[in-house]
Amino acid sequence: MDVRNEMLRLIRSRRDGFSLQRPFYLDPDFYRLDLELIWYRDWLFVGHDCEIAKAGGFFTVQIGDYPVVVVRGRDGQIRAFHNSCRHRGSRVCTTDKGTSARLVCPYHQWTYDLDGKLVFARQMADDFKKEDFGLKSVACESVGGYIFICLAKEPADFAPFRALMEPYFAPHNLLDAKVAHESTIIERGNWKLVWENNRECYHCAANHPELCKTFPEAPTVTGVNGAESDPDMLAHWAKCEAAGLPSRFRIDDAGQFRATRAPLLRDAVSYTTTGKRAVRNNLSDQVTADRIGALLLYHYPTTWNHVLGDHAVTFRVLPISPTETAVTTKWLVHKDAIEGVDYDLQELIHVWTETNDEDRRIVEENAFGIKSPAYEPGPYSELHEGGVIQFVDWYARFMEPRLSEGEKPALRSVA
């Protein structure tokens, strides 16, 4: 079977408003196409500037088959490189994160400067040219305290996303934040199931008792339609924008990324079981208004975010296999906030720690059921699952032209 054409056929024949066919969630060959046509081509959120605040700071990330290292140079610039030694291919950086004056391959000690240039290779031939064997670079951009990379040789234009995101995030000054806590869970489900679950709150009342104390279930918050006619959203936007916080719903033409600010329930100001502040000091002294709700940012395929006045919660989605996805959550607070003085760690992380575990169970049960040969695509709720419909539509629209690049022309009959 020609897998590329089979995926194209199923995308073109899918029913609008329905979930995808089984192979999209289970098939290893379909998963490889997802990697090749989305994950290896598009901008991916990988981490935060504040995680590598000083020269020599680095972290590593695995994107499908590609190990990547992100490092801050002595000039302050953040760069990304393929984490593969130019000698015999060994990983240069083998830990998740760290600090180093130079990047040294542990195999034969080939040594690279923080800008990727090879500076030392022991006992090579006289005509060996170090300048020909620097680390291979990966496109890297930073905006609003977020670091994105793109593995494509010719990356898509990053400017439209920067233009949308920057004004929303500037007042929160996440460059002056720090990661108070980080956790990674493995969800035994396809990455698209993780996103579909995230894009609706139809399931929240029955599954997320902690989150539902502060986060609204309204489809105008989680979806892509109706916010402009929701009086609560309109009033919240007006209040926040009067305080200098861009808030209105904005989405790019292709539907890949969007941002808005949403109110929390009643008098809640933070994601805690009481709704009270989790951190004594704000992320930024530029945010002075009370009850600003949550700034919501989504960028397919790697991140969704909740940025409040006192802290931020960021999520990174990375595929591991056709049926496994890593979800990394980071809680950001002001860089000067002190644990035990300005915040209680368990109070800060409780709501989303519980919610993540509940979502893990949901995704895994969803994936388990889809494995059944009896599964067939079902209809989404137009009222509550508009965000899911939008995600699946985005996926299909992105994949179809990329699959068509290798489409075989139909054979002509000869009279």
Coordinates of C-alpha atoms in Angstrom, one line a residue:
M1 CA 0.0 0.0 0.0
D2 CA 1.2 3.5 -0.8
V3 CA 0.8 5.0 2.7
R4 CA 1.1 8.6 1.5
N5 CA -1.7 8.3 -1.0
E6 CA -3.8 6.3 1.5
M7 CA -3.5 9.1 4.1
L8 CA -4.3 11.6 1.4
R9 CA -7.4 9.6 0.4
L10 CA -8.7 9.4 4.0
I11 CA -8.1 13.1 4.6
R12 CA -10.0 14.0 1.4
S13 CA -12.9 11.6 2.2
R14 CA -13.2 12.5 5.9
R15 CA -16.5 13.8 7.2
D16 CA -16.5 17.4 8.5
G17 CA -17.1 17.6 12.2
F18 CA -16.1 14.0 12.8
S19 CA -13.0 12.5 14.4
L20 CA -10.3 10.9 12.3
Q21 CA -10.0 7.3 11.1
R22 CA -8.1 4.7 13.2
P23 CA -4.8 4.9 11.3
F24 CA -4.3 8.6 12.2
Y25 CA -4.1 7.6 15.8
L26 CA -2.4 4.2 15.6
D27 CA -0.5 3.4 12.4
P28 CA 3.3 3.7 12.6
D29 CA 3.5 4.8 8.9
F30 CA 1.0 7.5 9.4
Y31 CA 3.0 8.6 12.5
R32 CA 6.1 8.8 10.3
L33 CA 4.3 11.1 7.9
D34 CA 3.2 13.3 10.8
L35 CA 6.9 13.6 11.8
E36 CA 8.1 14.3 8.3
L37 CA 5.4 16.7 7.2
I38 CA 4.7 18.6 10.4
W39 CA 7.2 18.0 13.2
Y40 CA 10.3 18.2 10.9
R41 CA 8.9 21.3 9.0
D42 CA 7.2 23.6 11.5
W43 CA 8.2 25.9 14.3
L44 CA 8.2 24.0 17.6
F45 CA 8.3 25.4 21.2
V46 CA 11.1 23.8 23.1
G47 CA 11.8 25.9 26.3
H48 CA 12.2 29.3 27.9
D49 CA 14.9 31.9 27.7
C50 CA 15.1 32.0 31.5
E51 CA 16.1 28.3 31.6
I52 CA 19.4 29.3 30.0
A53 CA 19.8 32.8 31.4
K54 CA 23.6 32.8 31.5
A55 CA 26.2 32.0 28.9
G56 CA 26.9 28.3 28.6
G57 CA 23.5 27.3 29.8
F58 CA 22.0 24.6 27.6
F59 CA 19.1 22.1 27.4
T60 CA 18.5 19.2 25.1
V61 CA 15.3 18.0 23.4
Q62 CA 14.4 15.1 21.2
I63 CA 12.2 15.7 18.1
G64 CA 11.4 12.3 16.5
D65 CA 14.8 11.1 15.2
Y66 CA 16.5 14.4 15.8
P67 CA 18.4 15.2 19.1
V68 CA 18.9 19.0 19.5
V69 CA 20.8 21.1 21.9
V70 CA 19.8 24.7 22.7
V71 CA 22.5 26.9 24.2
R72 CA 23.2 30.5 25.1
G73 CA 26.4 31.9 23.7
R74 CA 28.9 34.3 25.3
D75 CA 27.3 37.0 23.2
G76 CA 24.0 36.4 24.8
Q77 CA 22.4 34.9 21.7
I78 CA 20.4 31.7 21.9
R79 CA 21.3 29.1 19.3
A80 CA 20.2 25.6 18.5
F81 CA 22.3 22.8 17.0
H82 CA 21.9 19.2 15.9
N83 CA 23.2 17.3 19.0
S84 CA 25.4 15.0 16.9
C85 CA 29.2 15.2 16.8
R86 CA 30.7 15.9 13.4
H87 CA 33.3 13.2 14.1
R88 CA 31.3 9.9 14.3
G89 CA 27.8 11.2 15.3
S90 CA 27.7 10.6 19.0
R91 CA 25.5 12.9 21.1
V92 CA 27.6 15.8 22.3
C93 CA 25.3 16.8 25.2
T94 CA 23.9 13.7 27.0
T95 CA 22.0 15.4 29.9
D96 CA 18.7 17.2 29.9
K97 CA 20.2 20.5 30.9
G98 CA 23.4 22.0 32.3
T99 CA 26.0 24.7 32.0
S100 CA 29.3 24.4 30.2
A101 CA 32.1 26.7 29.0
R102 CA 32.2 24.6 25.8
L103 CA 30.4 21.6 24.4
V104 CA 32.6 18.5 24.6
C105 CA 31.7 15.2 23.0
P106 CA 32.2 12.5 25.6
Y107 CA 33.3 9.9 22.9
H108 CA 36.6 11.4 21.6
Q109 CA 36.5 14.9 23.2
W110 CA 35.9 16.9 20.1
T111 CA 35.2 20.3 21.6
Y112 CA 32.8 22.9 20.2
D113 CA 32.5 26.6 21.3
L114 CA 29.1 27.9 22.3
D115 CA 28.5 29.2 18.8
G116 CA 28.9 25.7 17.4
K117 CA 32.4 26.1 16.0
L118 CA 34.8 23.2 16.4
V119 CA 37.8 24.4 18.4
F120 CA 39.6 21.1 19.3
A121 CA 39.9 17.7 17.6
R122 CA 42.8 15.6 19.0
Q123 CA 45.4 14.1 16.7
M124 CA 43.8 14.6 13.3
A125 CA 45.6 14.8 10.0
D126 CA 47.7 17.8 9.2
D127 CA 45.3 19.0 6.5
F128 CA 42.3 18.7 8.7
K129 CA 40.2 21.9 8.8
K130 CA 38.3 22.5 12.0
E131 CA 36.2 25.2 10.3
D132 CA 34.6 22.6 8.1
F133 CA 33.2 20.5 11.0
G134 CA 31.2 22.8 13.3
L135 CA 27.9 21.6 14.7
K136 CA 25.1 21.8 12.2
S137 CA 22.7 24.6 13.1
V138 CA 19.0 24.4 13.7
A139 CA 16.8 27.5 13.0
C140 CA 16.1 29.1 16.4
E141 CA 13.9 32.1 17.4
S142 CA 13.0 33.6 20.8
V143 CA 9.9 35.7 21.5
G144 CA 8.2 36.7 24.7
G145 CA 10.5 34.4 26.7
Y146 CA 9.7 31.4 24.6
I147 CA 12.2 29.5 22.4
F148 CA 11.1 27.9 19.2
I149 CA 13.2 25.8 16.8
C150 CA 12.5 24.6 13.2
L151 CA 14.3 21.5 11.7
A152 CA 13.4 22.5 8.1
K153 CA 16.2 23.6 5.8
E154 CA 14.0 26.5 4.7
P155 CA 11.9 27.4 7.8
A156 CA 8.5 29.1 7.5
D157 CA 8.4 32.8 8.2
F158 CA 8.4 33.2 12.0
A159 CA 7.4 36.9 11.8
P160 CA 3.6 36.4 11.7
F161 CA 3.7 34.5 15.0
R162 CA 6.1 37.0 16.6
A163 CA 3.7 39.8 15.6
L164 CA 0.8 38.1 17.2
M165 CA 2.4 36.9 20.4
E166 CA 4.8 39.6 21.3
P167 CA 2.3 42.3 22.4
Y168 CA 0.3 39.9 24.5
F169 CA 3.4 38.6 26.4
A170 CA 5.5 41.7 26.7
P171 CA 3.7 43.0 29.9
H172 CA 4.4 39.7 31.7
N173 CA 8.1 39.9 31.1
L174 CA 8.8 36.2 31.2
L175 CA 12.4 37.0 30.5
D176 CA 12.7 37.8 34.2
A177 CA 11.0 34.6 35.3
K178 CA 12.4 31.3 36.5
V179 CA 11.1 27.7 36.5
A180 CA 9.8 26.9 39.9
H181 CA 8.9 23.4 39.0
E182 CA 8.9 21.1 36.0
S183 CA 7.2 17.7 35.3
T184 CA 7.0 15.4 32.3
I185 CA 4.3 12.8 32.0
I186 CA 4.1 10.1 29.2
E187 CA 0.5 9.8 27.9
R188 CA -0.1 6.5 26.1
G189 CA -1.9 8.0 23.2
N190 CA -1.2 9.7 19.9
W191 CA -0.1 13.3 20.0
K192 CA -3.4 14.3 18.2
L193 CA -5.5 12.7 21.0
V194 CA -3.6 14.8 23.5
W195 CA -4.5 18.0 21.5
E196 CA -8.1 17.0 20.9
N197 CA -8.5 16.4 24.7
N198 CA -7.0 19.8 25.4
R199 CA -9.1 21.7 22.9
E200 CA -12.4 21.3 24.7
C201 CA -13.8 21.5 28.2
Y202 CA -16.8 19.3 27.4
H203 CA -15.1 16.7 29.7
C204 CA -14.1 19.0 32.5
A205 CA -17.0 18.9 34.9
A206 CA -16.8 15.1 35.1
N207 CA -13.1 14.8 35.2
H208 CA -11.4 18.0 36.6
P209 CA -12.8 19.0 40.0
E210 CA -9.8 21.0 40.9
L211 CA -9.5 23.0 37.7
C212 CA -13.3 23.6 37.6
K213 CA -13.0 25.7 40.8
T214 CA -11.3 28.5 38.8
F215 CA -11.3 27.8 35.0
P216 CA -14.6 28.3 33.1
E217 CA -16.1 25.6 31.0
A218 CA -17.6 28.0 28.6
P219 CA -17.0 27.0 24.9
T220 CA -16.2 30.7 24.1
V221 CA -13.1 30.2 26.2
T222 CA -11.9 26.9 24.9
G223 CA -13.2 27.2 21.3
V224 CA -12.7 29.5 18.4
N225 CA -16.2 30.9 17.9
G226 CA -18.6 33.1 19.9
A227 CA -16.1 35.0 22.0
E228 CA -16.9 38.3 20.2
S229 CA -20.5 38.0 21.2
D230 CA -20.0 36.7 24.8
P231 CA -20.7 39.7 27.2
D232 CA -18.4 38.2 29.9
M233 CA -15.5 37.9 27.5
L234 CA -16.1 41.4 26.0
A235 CA -16.2 43.0 29.5
H236 CA -13.1 41.1 30.5
W237 CA -11.2 42.2 27.4
A238 CA -12.3 45.9 27.9
K239 CA -11.1 45.8 31.5
C240 CA -7.7 44.3 30.7
E241 CA -7.0 46.4 27.7
A242 CA -7.8 49.5 29.7
A243 CA -5.0 48.3 32.0
G244 CA -2.6 48.0 29.0
L245 CA -3.0 44.2 28.5
P246 CA -3.8 43.1 24.9
S247 CA -6.6 40.6 25.3
R248 CA -9.0 40.2 22.4
F249 CA -9.1 36.9 20.5
R250 CA -6.7 36.7 17.6
I251 CA -6.0 33.8 15.4
D252 CA -3.7 33.5 12.3
D253 CA -5.2 32.8 8.9
A254 CA -4.1 29.2 8.8
G255 CA -5.4 28.5 12.3
Q256 CA -2.0 27.3 13.7
F257 CA -1.7 29.8 16.5
R258 CA -3.9 32.1 18.5
A259 CA -4.1 34.1 21.7
T260 CA -6.7 35.6 24.0
R261 CA -7.3 36.5 27.6
A262 CA -10.1 34.8 29.5
P263 CA -11.6 35.5 32.9
L264 CA -11.4 33.0 35.7
L265 CA -14.5 32.1 37.7
R266 CA -16.0 34.4 40.3
D267 CA -13.3 36.2 42.3
A268 CA -10.5 33.7 41.4
V269 CA -7.1 35.3 40.5
S270 CA -5.0 32.2 40.2
Y271 CA -5.1 28.4 39.7
T272 CA -5.4 27.3 43.3
T273 CA -8.0 25.3 45.1
T274 CA -9.2 28.6 46.8
G275 CA -8.8 30.8 43.8
K276 CA -6.4 33.0 45.7
R277 CA -2.9 34.0 44.6
A278 CA -0.3 31.2 44.5
V279 CA 2.6 33.6 44.5
R280 CA 2.9 36.8 46.6
N281 CA 4.6 38.9 43.9
N282 CA 3.5 39.2 40.3
L283 CA 5.5 37.9 37.4
S284 CA 6.0 41.6 36.3
D285 CA 5.5 45.0 37.9
Q286 CA 3.9 46.0 34.6
V287 CA 0.8 44.0 35.5
T288 CA -1.0 45.9 38.2
A289 CA -4.7 45.2 37.5
D290 CA -6.5 42.6 39.6
R291 CA -8.4 39.6 38.2
I292 CA -6.8 39.7 34.8
G293 CA -7.7 36.0 34.2
A294 CA -5.5 33.9 32.1
L295 CA -3.7 34.7 28.9
L296 CA -4.2 31.7 26.7
L297 CA -1.7 30.9 23.9
Y298 CA -1.9 27.9 21.5
H299 CA 0.6 27.0 18.9
Y300 CA 0.2 23.7 17.0
P301 CA 1.7 21.2 17.3
T302 CA 3.7 21.9 20.5
T303 CA 2.3 24.2 23.1
W304 CA -0.6 25.6 25.0
N305 CA -0.2 28.1 27.9
H306 CA -1.9 29.9 30.8
V307 CA -0.2 33.1 31.9
L308 CA -1.7 34.7 35.0
G309 CA -0.7 37.7 37.1
D310 CA 1.3 35.8 39.6
H311 CA 2.7 32.9 37.6
A312 CA 2.6 31.1 34.3
V313 CA 1.9 27.5 33.4
T314 CA 3.4 26.4 30.1
F315 CA 2.9 23.0 28.3
R316 CA 5.1 21.3 25.7
V317 CA 3.8 18.4 23.6
L318 CA 6.4 16.1 21.9
P319 CA 5.6 12.8 20.2
I320 CA 7.5 9.7 21.2
S321 CA 5.8 7.0 19.1
P322 CA 2.5 6.5 17.3
T323 CA 0.9 5.8 20.7
E324 CA 3.0 7.7 23.2
T325 CA 3.3 11.5 23.8
A326 CA 5.4 13.4 26.3
V327 CA 3.7 16.4 28.0
T328 CA 6.1 18.7 29.9
T329 CA 4.6 21.3 32.2
K330 CA 6.6 24.2 33.7
W331 CA 5.5 26.6 36.4
L332 CA 7.1 30.0 36.0
V333 CA 7.4 32.6 38.8
H334 CA 9.3 35.9 39.1
K335 CA 13.0 35.2 39.3
D336 CA 13.3 36.8 42.8
A337 CA 10.4 34.8 44.2
I338 CA 11.5 32.5 47.0
E339 CA 10.0 29.1 47.7
G340 CA 8.6 28.8 51.2
V341 CA 8.5 32.6 51.5
D342 CA 6.7 34.0 48.4
Y343 CA 5.0 30.8 47.4
D344 CA 4.2 27.3 48.6
L345 CA 5.3 24.9 45.9
Q346 CA 2.5 22.3 46.4
E347 CA -0.1 25.0 46.4
L348 CA 1.4 26.4 43.2
I349 CA 1.4 23.1 41.3
H350 CA -1.5 21.2 42.8
V351 CA -4.3 22.1 40.3
W352 CA -2.4 21.4 37.1
T353 CA -0.6 18.3 38.6
E354 CA -3.9 16.8 39.3
T355 CA -5.4 18.0 36.0
N356 CA -2.5 16.6 34.0
D357 CA -2.9 13.2 35.6
E358 CA -6.6 13.2 34.9
D359 CA -6.0 14.1 31.3
R360 CA -3.4 11.4 31.0
R361 CA -6.1 8.8 32.1
I362 CA -8.6 10.3 29.7
V363 CA -6.2 10.2 26.7
E364 CA -5.2 6.6 27.5
E365 CA -8.8 5.4 27.7
N366 CA -9.5 7.2 24.5
A367 CA -6.6 5.5 22.8
F368 CA -7.5 2.2 24.3
G369 CA -11.0 2.4 22.8
I370 CA -9.7 3.5 19.4
K371 CA -7.6 0.3 19.2
S372 CA -10.9 -1.6 18.8
P373 CA -11.6 -2.7 15.2
A374 CA -15.2 -1.6 16.0
Y375 CA -14.1 2.1 16.3
E376 CA -15.3 4.5 13.6
P377 CA -15.2 8.3 13.6
G378 CA -17.8 10.0 15.7
P379 CA -19.4 13.4 15.6
Y380 CA -18.0 16.3 17.7
S381 CA -20.3 18.6 19.6
E382 CA -20.6 21.8 17.6
L383 CA -21.3 23.7 20.8
H384 CA -18.6 22.3 23.1
E385 CA -16.0 20.9 20.8
G386 CA -15.5 23.7 18.3
G387 CA -11.8 23.9 19.4
V388 CA -11.4 20.2 18.5
I389 CA -13.0 20.7 15.2
Q390 CA -10.7 23.6 14.5
F391 CA -7.6 21.5 15.4
V392 CA -8.6 18.6 13.2
D393 CA -9.4 20.9 10.4
W394 CA -6.0 22.6 10.8
Y395 CA -4.3 19.2 10.8
A396 CA -6.1 18.1 7.6
R397 CA -5.5 21.4 5.8
F398 CA -1.8 21.3 6.7
M399 CA -1.3 17.7 5.7
E400 CA -3.2 17.6 2.4
P401 CA -1.0 19.9 0.3
R402 CA 2.2 18.4 1.8
L403 CA 1.0 14.9 1.0
S404 CA 0.0 16.1 -2.5
E405 CA 3.6 17.0 -3.2
G406 CA 4.3 13.3 -3.7
E407 CA 0.9 12.5 -5.2
K408 CA 1.1 10.1 -8.2
P409 CA -0.7 11.3 -11.3
A410 CA -3.6 9.2 -12.4
L411 CA -2.9 6.9 -15.3
R412 CA -4.5 7.9 -18.6
S413 CA -6.2 5.2 -20.6
V414 CA -5.0 4.7 -24.2
A415 CA -7.6 4.3 -26.8

